[in-house]
């Protein structure tokens, strides 16, 4: 499969929360890759300002948007009770830093419609989606505006559902990937143990360009997923420590130091499974309930205070299973190190 849609097999994953920056996208392009910006957690105005900044730099880029889970905006009484119990559990964590745990809120759809409207009015080259299907009408409207649309999936069943909406490509995320899972259907049996294996499974089911995501930590891993049928690979964790990354310094240091020895998927920080280095917060809250983004808002003051205190034990230290190979320096050099192996 050609990677002509992207003109490069290296794509910098969109990393919400400030990690993805226009400077990071620029450095990735200088190294021969394609970068994505992340609209998640940003206001529509902040998203469009970042698009304007990237355009002013003359760089190619895509924008990633979170698809809201409408069921999470009106949870059942039982789900609400589980989240209230977790809120109480978090009060001791908040007291450690002298901050308060806010009241639960269920009104945050991440400004979904306003962001879609803005991307139709001012189209970018690529728009990718995570956490669900954007809907056929949204896909078509973005394509009509001039954007190539990429939907994130984690299984063959999700790939088949996404393909029905007519996107231009699929980002296929394996469970080894850092940060949030893109999954939107209940997990079925038989996910491959490797990213390349999952690509091969999806390749037999859909005839769309595939972007591999998950533990693409060096050039040989990139070569492996391309051989399995991917058009490109999406790389996140390997870029977090770079100088152009907007990640918190405590996060960068945690990835590079000896203190942490494993990753795990946890709902403790946001109410949605995400792969993180295992720190005290992950260990102390093994039974955090589902509830995204409500729980994200509950833990936000704790994470901000931990960051200000330089305490990595209560930060969401997102990391894929290949985190040990993440390097400091320029993202341009990281991208070149991947591509030089091909």
mmCIF file of C-alpha atoms in Angstrom:
data_model
loop_
_atom_site.group_PDB
_atom_site.id
_atom_site.type_symbol
_atom_site.label_atom_id
_atom_site.label_comp_id
_atom_site.label_asym_id
_atom_site.label_seq_id
_atom_site.Cartn_x
_atom_site.Cartn_y
_atom_site.Cartn_z
ATOM 1 C CA UNK A 1 0.000 0.000 0.000
ATOM 2 C CA UNK A 2 1.384 3.385 -1.016
ATOM 3 C CA UNK A 3 1.563 6.167 1.495
ATOM 4 C CA UNK A 4 0.798 8.731 -1.222
ATOM 5 C CA UNK A 5 -2.064 10.222 0.837
ATOM 6 C CA UNK A 6 0.515 11.372 3.380
ATOM 7 C CA UNK A 7 3.730 11.512 1.271
ATOM 8 C CA UNK A 8 5.628 10.129 4.257
ATOM 9 C CA UNK A 9 5.386 6.980 6.384
ATOM 10 C CA UNK A 10 6.032 8.957 9.619
ATOM 11 C CA UNK A 11 3.127 10.758 11.255
ATOM 12 C CA UNK A 12 3.441 12.532 14.607
ATOM 13 C CA UNK A 13 0.461 11.470 16.693
ATOM 14 C CA UNK A 14 -1.878 14.179 17.951
ATOM 15 C CA UNK A 15 -1.274 14.522 21.703
ATOM 16 C CA UNK A 16 -3.886 16.608 23.513
ATOM 17 C CA UNK A 17 -3.251 18.552 26.675
ATOM 18 C CA UNK A 18 -0.481 20.716 25.277
ATOM 19 C CA UNK A 19 2.073 18.133 24.093
ATOM 20 C CA UNK A 20 1.419 18.665 20.383
ATOM 21 C CA UNK A 21 2.556 22.131 19.342
ATOM 22 C CA UNK A 22 3.030 23.953 16.055
ATOM 23 C CA UNK A 23 6.777 23.934 16.796
ATOM 24 C CA UNK A 24 6.679 20.146 17.159
ATOM 25 C CA UNK A 25 4.821 19.783 13.851
ATOM 26 C CA UNK A 26 7.370 22.071 12.174
ATOM 27 C CA UNK A 27 10.308 20.018 13.507
ATOM 28 C CA UNK A 28 8.642 16.762 12.459
ATOM 29 C CA UNK A 29 8.177 18.123 8.940
ATOM 30 C CA UNK A 30 11.827 19.227 8.840
ATOM 31 C CA UNK A 31 12.784 15.626 9.606
ATOM 32 C CA UNK A 32 10.603 14.263 6.801
ATOM 33 C CA UNK A 33 7.380 13.521 8.655
ATOM 34 C CA UNK A 34 3.837 14.875 8.941
ATOM 35 C CA UNK A 35 2.549 16.309 12.201
ATOM 36 C CA UNK A 36 -0.867 16.600 13.813
ATOM 37 C CA UNK A 37 -2.251 19.160 16.200
ATOM 38 C CA UNK A 38 -4.821 18.244 18.842
ATOM 39 C CA UNK A 39 -8.128 20.037 19.432
ATOM 40 C CA UNK A 40 -8.965 18.009 22.548
ATOM 41 C CA UNK A 41 -9.460 20.122 25.720
ATOM 42 C CA UNK A 42 -9.070 23.335 23.687
ATOM 43 C CA UNK A 43 -11.774 25.891 22.997
ATOM 44 C CA UNK A 44 -12.744 26.317 19.335
ATOM 45 C CA UNK A 45 -11.031 29.720 19.449
ATOM 46 C CA UNK A 46 -7.792 28.202 20.746
ATOM 47 C CA UNK A 47 -7.974 25.505 18.048
ATOM 48 C CA UNK A 48 -8.397 28.041 15.254
ATOM 49 C CA UNK A 49 -5.613 30.211 16.684
ATOM 50 C CA UNK A 50 -3.286 27.213 16.607
ATOM 51 C CA UNK A 51 -4.319 26.466 13.011
ATOM 52 C CA UNK A 52 -3.538 30.077 12.088
ATOM 53 C CA UNK A 53 -0.118 29.817 13.765
ATOM 54 C CA UNK A 54 0.689 26.615 11.878
ATOM 55 C CA UNK A 55 -0.454 28.136 8.586
ATOM 56 C CA UNK A 56 1.768 31.162 9.214
ATOM 57 C CA UNK A 57 4.717 28.775 9.556
ATOM 58 C CA UNK A 58 3.945 27.320 6.140
ATOM 59 C CA UNK A 59 3.811 23.734 7.397
ATOM 60 C CA UNK A 60 1.603 20.776 6.509
ATOM 61 C CA UNK A 61 -0.510 19.485 9.381
ATOM 62 C CA UNK A 62 -3.656 17.711 10.441
ATOM 63 C CA UNK A 63 -6.053 18.398 13.328
ATOM 64 C CA UNK A 64 -7.422 15.732 15.659
ATOM 65 C CA UNK A 65 -10.871 16.050 17.246
ATOM 66 C CA UNK A 66 -12.420 14.042 20.088
ATOM 67 C CA UNK A 67 -15.850 12.561 19.312
ATOM 68 C CA UNK A 68 -18.078 13.006 22.382
ATOM 69 C CA UNK A 69 -19.810 10.000 23.907
ATOM 70 C CA UNK A 70 -23.340 11.289 24.348
ATOM 71 C CA UNK A 71 -24.129 8.527 26.857
ATOM 72 C CA UNK A 72 -21.486 9.996 29.173
ATOM 73 C CA UNK A 73 -23.306 13.341 29.139
ATOM 74 C CA UNK A 74 -26.356 11.742 30.769
ATOM 75 C CA UNK A 75 -25.046 8.838 32.887
ATOM 76 C CA UNK A 76 -27.317 6.432 34.707
ATOM 77 C CA UNK A 77 -27.948 6.922 38.433
ATOM 78 C CA UNK A 78 -25.673 3.941 39.152
ATOM 79 C CA UNK A 79 -22.849 5.400 37.046
ATOM 80 C CA UNK A 80 -23.305 8.767 38.734
ATOM 81 C CA UNK A 81 -23.095 7.124 42.153
ATOM 82 C CA UNK A 82 -19.822 5.400 41.214
ATOM 83 C CA UNK A 83 -18.372 8.731 40.109
ATOM 84 C CA UNK A 84 -19.537 10.464 43.293
ATOM 85 C CA UNK A 85 -17.828 7.750 45.325
ATOM 86 C CA UNK A 86 -14.640 8.299 43.349
ATOM 87 C CA UNK A 87 -14.927 12.038 43.906
ATOM 88 C CA UNK A 88 -14.952 11.383 47.651
ATOM 89 C CA UNK A 89 -11.943 9.082 47.245
ATOM 90 C CA UNK A 90 -10.044 11.894 45.529
ATOM 91 C CA UNK A 91 -10.502 14.379 48.364
ATOM 92 C CA UNK A 92 -7.465 13.053 50.214
ATOM 93 C CA UNK A 93 -5.382 13.466 47.068
ATOM 94 C CA UNK A 94 -6.555 17.058 46.674
ATOM 95 C CA UNK A 95 -5.923 17.870 50.340
ATOM 96 C CA UNK A 96 -2.272 16.905 49.842
ATOM 97 C CA UNK A 97 -1.871 20.018 47.694
ATOM 98 C CA UNK A 98 -4.477 22.249 49.325
ATOM 99 C CA UNK A 99 -6.833 22.180 46.331
ATOM 100 C CA UNK A 100 -10.495 21.217 46.064
ATOM 101 C CA UNK A 101 -12.125 18.477 44.024
ATOM 102 C CA UNK A 102 -14.751 20.185 41.882
ATOM 103 C CA UNK A 103 -18.365 19.084 41.640
ATOM 104 C CA UNK A 104 -19.153 16.523 38.976
ATOM 105 C CA UNK A 105 -20.217 18.002 35.648
ATOM 106 C CA UNK A 106 -21.815 16.327 32.653
ATOM 107 C CA UNK A 107 -22.024 19.233 30.223
ATOM 108 C CA UNK A 108 -18.708 18.921 28.362
ATOM 109 C CA UNK A 109 -18.911 17.705 24.762
ATOM 110 C CA UNK A 110 -15.537 19.356 23.991
ATOM 111 C CA UNK A 111 -17.351 21.983 21.899
ATOM 112 C CA UNK A 112 -17.874 19.323 19.239
ATOM 113 C CA UNK A 113 -20.193 21.140 16.847
ATOM 114 C CA UNK A 114 -18.343 24.454 17.051
ATOM 115 C CA UNK A 115 -15.057 22.708 16.199
ATOM 116 C CA UNK A 116 -16.594 20.859 13.249
ATOM 117 C CA UNK A 117 -18.139 24.106 11.992
ATOM 118 C CA UNK A 118 -14.776 25.867 12.275
ATOM 119 C CA UNK A 119 -12.985 23.081 10.394
ATOM 120 C CA UNK A 120 -15.558 23.199 7.596
ATOM 121 C CA UNK A 121 -15.312 26.994 7.373
ATOM 122 C CA UNK A 122 -11.497 26.960 7.453
ATOM 123 C CA UNK A 123 -10.456 23.515 6.231
ATOM 124 C CA UNK A 124 -7.120 21.908 7.056
ATOM 125 C CA UNK A 125 -5.383 19.193 5.054
ATOM 126 C CA UNK A 126 -6.267 16.320 7.391
ATOM 127 C CA UNK A 127 -8.886 15.905 10.117
ATOM 128 C CA UNK A 128 -8.660 12.828 12.334
ATOM 129 C CA UNK A 129 -11.111 11.599 14.939
ATOM 130 C CA UNK A 130 -10.725 9.618 18.150
ATOM 131 C CA UNK A 131 -13.130 8.049 20.661
ATOM 132 C CA UNK A 132 -15.910 7.323 18.191
ATOM 133 C CA UNK A 133 -17.411 7.730 14.749
ATOM 134 C CA UNK A 134 -17.967 11.331 13.633
ATOM 135 C CA UNK A 135 -20.965 10.417 11.484
ATOM 136 C CA UNK A 136 -21.282 10.122 7.723
ATOM 137 C CA UNK A 137 -22.580 13.692 7.308
ATOM 138 C CA UNK A 138 -19.574 15.138 9.156
ATOM 139 C CA UNK A 139 -17.149 13.039 7.095
ATOM 140 C CA UNK A 140 -18.768 14.151 3.849
ATOM 141 C CA UNK A 141 -18.907 17.818 4.840
ATOM 142 C CA UNK A 142 -15.223 17.877 5.777
ATOM 143 C CA UNK A 143 -14.275 16.114 2.554
ATOM 144 C CA UNK A 144 -16.379 18.554 0.534
ATOM 145 C CA UNK A 145 -14.510 21.396 2.275
ATOM 146 C CA UNK A 146 -11.226 19.848 1.138
ATOM 147 C CA UNK A 147 -9.989 17.806 4.107
ATOM 148 C CA UNK A 148 -8.931 14.165 4.093
ATOM 149 C CA UNK A 149 -10.695 12.397 6.965
ATOM 150 C CA UNK A 150 -9.083 9.760 9.215
ATOM 151 C CA UNK A 151 -11.050 7.751 11.783
ATOM 152 C CA UNK A 152 -9.290 6.006 14.685
ATOM 153 C CA UNK A 153 -10.146 2.352 15.367
ATOM 154 C CA UNK A 154 -8.805 -0.416 17.590
ATOM 155 C CA UNK A 155 -10.285 -3.594 16.098
ATOM 156 C CA UNK A 156 -11.623 -5.171 12.928
ATOM 157 C CA UNK A 157 -15.205 -4.547 14.082
ATOM 158 C CA UNK A 158 -14.489 -0.842 14.611
ATOM 159 C CA UNK A 159 -12.672 -0.644 11.266
ATOM 160 C CA UNK A 160 -15.694 -2.087 9.461
ATOM 161 C CA UNK A 161 -18.046 0.358 11.216
ATOM 162 C CA UNK A 162 -15.761 3.310 10.446
ATOM 163 C CA UNK A 163 -15.340 2.333 6.793
ATOM 164 C CA UNK A 164 -19.124 2.571 6.320
ATOM 165 C CA UNK A 165 -18.875 6.348 6.806
ATOM 166 C CA UNK A 166 -16.449 6.761 3.904
ATOM 167 C CA UNK A 167 -13.278 8.202 5.499
ATOM 168 C CA UNK A 168 -10.056 8.521 3.499
ATOM 169 C CA UNK A 169 -7.975 6.425 5.925
ATOM 170 C CA UNK A 170 -8.070 4.663 9.287
ATOM 171 C CA UNK A 171 -5.676 5.082 12.198
ATOM 172 C CA UNK A 172 -5.411 1.591 13.704
ATOM 173 C CA UNK A 173 -4.422 1.801 17.372
ATOM 174 C CA UNK A 174 -3.076 -1.223 19.214
ATOM 175 C CA UNK A 175 -3.441 -1.540 22.986
ATOM 176 C CA UNK A 176 0.318 -0.958 23.394
ATOM 177 C CA UNK A 177 -0.172 2.724 22.490
ATOM 178 C CA UNK A 178 0.324 5.413 25.079
ATOM 179 C CA UNK A 179 -2.450 7.685 26.366
ATOM 180 C CA UNK A 180 -6.153 7.168 25.707
ATOM 181 C CA UNK A 181 -7.536 4.214 23.852
ATOM 182 C CA UNK A 182 -9.533 5.248 20.800
ATOM 183 C CA UNK A 183 -11.909 2.294 21.315
ATOM 184 C CA UNK A 184 -15.623 2.936 20.927
ATOM 185 C CA UNK A 185 -17.014 -0.626 20.768
ATOM 186 C CA UNK A 186 -16.789 -3.272 23.459
ATOM 187 C CA UNK A 187 -13.594 -5.261 23.003
ATOM 188 C CA UNK A 188 -14.074 -8.474 21.110
ATOM 189 C CA UNK A 189 -11.888 -11.579 21.163
ATOM 190 C CA UNK A 190 -8.693 -11.993 19.221
ATOM 191 C CA UNK A 191 -6.871 -8.665 19.076
ATOM 192 C CA UNK A 192 -3.386 -9.380 17.835
ATOM 193 C CA UNK A 193 -0.577 -9.235 20.372
ATOM 194 C CA UNK A 194 1.357 -6.836 18.125
ATOM 195 C CA UNK A 195 0.604 -3.658 16.227
ATOM 196 C CA UNK A 196 1.784 -5.259 12.981
ATOM 197 C CA UNK A 197 -0.535 -8.203 13.619
ATOM 198 C CA UNK A 198 -3.509 -5.895 14.151
ATOM 199 C CA UNK A 199 -2.675 -4.046 10.929
ATOM 200 C CA UNK A 200 -2.640 -7.363 9.066
ATOM 201 C CA UNK A 201 -6.056 -8.271 10.527
ATOM 202 C CA UNK A 202 -7.625 -4.937 9.580
ATOM 203 C CA UNK A 203 -5.930 -4.978 6.161
ATOM 204 C CA UNK A 204 -7.888 -8.113 5.239
ATOM 205 C CA UNK A 205 -11.178 -6.504 6.296
ATOM 206 C CA UNK A 206 -11.103 -3.013 4.782
ATOM 207 C CA UNK A 207 -9.641 -1.467 1.646
ATOM 208 C CA UNK A 208 -8.498 1.885 3.032
ATOM 209 C CA UNK A 209 -5.034 3.303 3.782
ATOM 210 C CA UNK A 210 -4.091 2.321 7.337
ATOM 211 C CA UNK A 211 -1.989 4.239 9.853
ATOM 212 C CA UNK A 212 -0.436 1.996 12.498
ATOM 213 C CA UNK A 213 -0.318 3.238 16.100
ATOM 214 C CA UNK A 214 1.096 1.573 19.194
ATOM 215 C CA UNK A 215 4.686 0.897 20.286
ATOM 216 C CA UNK A 216 6.193 2.365 17.114
ATOM 217 C CA UNK A 217 9.315 3.225 19.077
ATOM 218 C CA UNK A 218 12.045 2.999 16.445
ATOM 219 C CA UNK A 219 12.727 2.574 12.747
ATOM 220 C CA UNK A 220 12.543 -1.201 12.838
ATOM 221 C CA UNK A 221 9.061 -1.056 14.386
ATOM 222 C CA UNK A 222 8.059 1.381 11.630
ATOM 223 C CA UNK A 223 9.425 -0.960 8.985
ATOM 224 C CA UNK A 224 7.505 -3.880 10.512
ATOM 225 C CA UNK A 225 4.091 -2.205 10.357
ATOM 226 C CA UNK A 226 4.710 -0.965 6.821
ATOM 227 C CA UNK A 227 5.522 -4.535 5.813
ATOM 228 C CA UNK A 228 2.248 -5.654 7.430
ATOM 229 C CA UNK A 229 0.259 -3.334 5.170
ATOM 230 C CA UNK A 230 0.240 0.073 6.855
ATOM 231 C CA UNK A 231 0.572 3.179 4.686
ATOM 232 C CA UNK A 232 2.209 5.041 7.571
ATOM 233 C CA UNK A 233 2.777 4.871 11.309
ATOM 234 C CA UNK A 234 1.624 7.297 13.973
ATOM 235 C CA UNK A 235 4.325 7.977 16.580
ATOM 236 C CA UNK A 236 3.597 9.632 19.913
ATOM 237 C CA UNK A 237 5.622 8.560 22.938
ATOM 238 C CA UNK A 238 8.926 8.747 21.050
ATOM 239 C CA UNK A 239 8.356 12.504 20.591
ATOM 240 C CA UNK A 240 7.288 13.473 24.127
ATOM 241 C CA UNK A 241 10.807 14.182 25.434
ATOM 242 C CA UNK A 242 11.841 16.320 22.467
ATOM 243 C CA UNK A 243 12.558 20.010 22.939
ATOM 244 C CA UNK A 244 9.613 21.029 20.729
ATOM 245 C CA UNK A 245 7.117 18.928 22.694
ATOM 246 C CA UNK A 246 4.842 20.875 25.020
ATOM 247 C CA UNK A 247 4.695 18.056 27.587
ATOM 248 C CA UNK A 248 5.283 18.904 31.227
ATOM 249 C CA UNK A 249 8.924 18.641 32.253
ATOM 250 C CA UNK A 250 8.021 16.136 34.978
ATOM 251 C CA UNK A 251 6.498 13.918 32.283
ATOM 252 C CA UNK A 252 9.602 14.179 30.091
ATOM 253 C CA UNK A 253 11.845 13.400 33.055
ATOM 254 C CA UNK A 254 9.730 10.420 34.102
ATOM 255 C CA UNK A 255 10.047 8.864 30.646
ATOM 256 C CA UNK A 256 13.813 9.254 30.748
ATOM 257 C CA UNK A 257 14.568 8.232 34.312
ATOM 258 C CA UNK A 258 14.874 4.898 36.141
ATOM 259 C CA UNK A 259 12.045 5.539 38.634
ATOM 260 C CA UNK A 260 9.249 3.943 36.611
ATOM 261 C CA UNK A 261 9.482 0.409 35.352
ATOM 262 C CA UNK A 262 6.132 -0.431 33.741
ATOM 263 C CA UNK A 263 3.036 0.940 32.054
ATOM 264 C CA UNK A 264 -0.595 0.047 32.599
ATOM 265 C CA UNK A 265 -3.965 1.044 31.219
ATOM 266 C CA UNK A 266 -5.833 3.040 33.845
ATOM 267 C CA UNK A 267 -9.063 5.010 34.205
ATOM 268 C CA UNK A 268 -7.785 6.786 37.336
ATOM 269 C CA UNK A 269 -7.027 10.117 35.663
ATOM 270 C CA UNK A 270 -9.866 10.634 33.203
ATOM 271 C CA UNK A 271 -12.454 7.866 33.470
ATOM 272 C CA UNK A 272 -11.339 6.488 30.102
ATOM 273 C CA UNK A 273 -8.687 3.813 29.762
ATOM 274 C CA UNK A 274 -5.299 5.296 28.939
ATOM 275 C CA UNK A 275 -1.804 3.826 29.095
ATOM 276 C CA UNK A 276 0.433 5.527 31.639
ATOM 277 C CA UNK A 277 3.639 4.875 33.522
ATOM 278 C CA UNK A 278 2.627 3.207 36.788
ATOM 279 C CA UNK A 279 3.002 5.788 39.554
ATOM 280 C CA UNK A 280 1.358 6.108 42.975
ATOM 281 C CA UNK A 281 -1.882 7.546 41.575
ATOM 282 C CA UNK A 282 -2.296 4.608 39.193
ATOM 283 C CA UNK A 283 -1.584 2.105 41.982
ATOM 284 C CA UNK A 284 -3.817 3.870 44.532
ATOM 285 C CA UNK A 285 -6.910 3.985 42.302
ATOM 286 C CA UNK A 286 -7.148 0.608 40.546
ATOM 287 C CA UNK A 287 -10.952 0.627 40.514
ATOM 288 C CA UNK A 288 -11.609 4.098 39.092
ATOM 289 C CA UNK A 289 -14.970 4.072 37.327
ATOM 290 C CA UNK A 290 -15.790 4.806 33.733
ATOM 291 C CA UNK A 291 -16.838 8.409 33.160
ATOM 292 C CA UNK A 292 -15.026 10.505 30.576
ATOM 293 C CA UNK A 293 -14.658 13.480 30.613
ATOM 294 C CA UNK A 294 -16.334 13.961 34.006
ATOM 295 C CA UNK A 295 -13.458 12.286 35.867
ATOM 296 C CA UNK A 296 -10.917 14.216 33.802
ATOM 297 C CA UNK A 297 -12.424 17.376 35.321
ATOM 298 C CA UNK A 298 -12.371 15.887 38.847
ATOM 299 C CA UNK A 299 -8.649 15.123 38.718
ATOM 300 C CA UNK A 300 -7.555 18.228 36.767
ATOM 301 C CA UNK A 301 -6.820 20.391 39.857
ATOM 302 C CA UNK A 302 -4.827 17.542 41.423
ATOM 303 C CA UNK A 303 -2.755 17.058 38.284
ATOM 304 C CA UNK A 304 -2.150 20.795 37.912
ATOM 305 C CA UNK A 305 -1.027 21.062 41.539
ATOM 306 C CA UNK A 306 1.205 18.007 41.204
ATOM 307 C CA UNK A 307 2.800 19.542 38.121
ATOM 308 C CA UNK A 308 3.386 22.837 39.924
ATOM 309 C CA UNK A 309 4.977 20.914 42.806
ATOM 310 C CA UNK A 310 7.150 18.875 40.442
ATOM 311 C CA UNK A 311 5.511 15.689 41.775
ATOM 312 C CA UNK A 312 5.247 13.017 39.049
ATOM 313 C CA UNK A 313 3.392 10.599 41.348
ATOM 314 C CA UNK A 314 0.037 12.259 40.652
ATOM 315 C CA UNK A 315 0.531 13.186 37.021
ATOM 316 C CA UNK A 316 -0.890 11.350 34.040
ATOM 317 C CA UNK A 317 2.448 10.108 32.670
ATOM 318 C CA UNK A 318 1.097 8.847 29.338
ATOM 319 C CA UNK A 319 3.457 6.336 27.755
ATOM 320 C CA UNK A 320 3.292 3.520 25.247
ATOM 321 C CA UNK A 321 4.999 0.218 25.956
ATOM 322 C CA UNK A 322 8.073 1.325 23.961
ATOM 323 C CA UNK A 323 8.664 4.390 26.159
ATOM 324 C CA UNK A 324 12.230 3.507 27.123
ATOM 325 C CA UNK A 325 13.503 4.461 23.670
ATOM 326 C CA UNK A 326 12.105 8.035 23.833
ATOM 327 C CA UNK A 327 14.973 10.479 23.398
ATOM 328 C CA UNK A 328 15.735 14.112 24.156
ATOM 329 C CA UNK A 329 16.866 16.547 21.474
ATOM 330 C CA UNK A 330 15.073 17.833 18.424
ATOM 331 C CA UNK A 331 12.032 16.077 17.000
ATOM 332 C CA UNK A 332 13.654 16.559 13.604
ATOM 333 C CA UNK A 333 16.467 14.228 14.621
ATOM 334 C CA UNK A 334 14.018 11.681 16.069
ATOM 335 C CA UNK A 335 12.074 11.554 12.805
ATOM 336 C CA UNK A 336 15.280 11.145 10.795
ATOM 337 C CA UNK A 337 16.387 8.280 13.037
ATOM 338 C CA UNK A 338 13.150 6.438 12.168
ATOM 339 C CA UNK A 339 13.252 7.140 8.458
ATOM 340 C CA UNK A 340 16.957 6.337 8.066
ATOM 341 C CA UNK A 341 16.164 2.685 8.809
ATOM 342 C CA UNK A 342 13.819 2.358 5.837
#
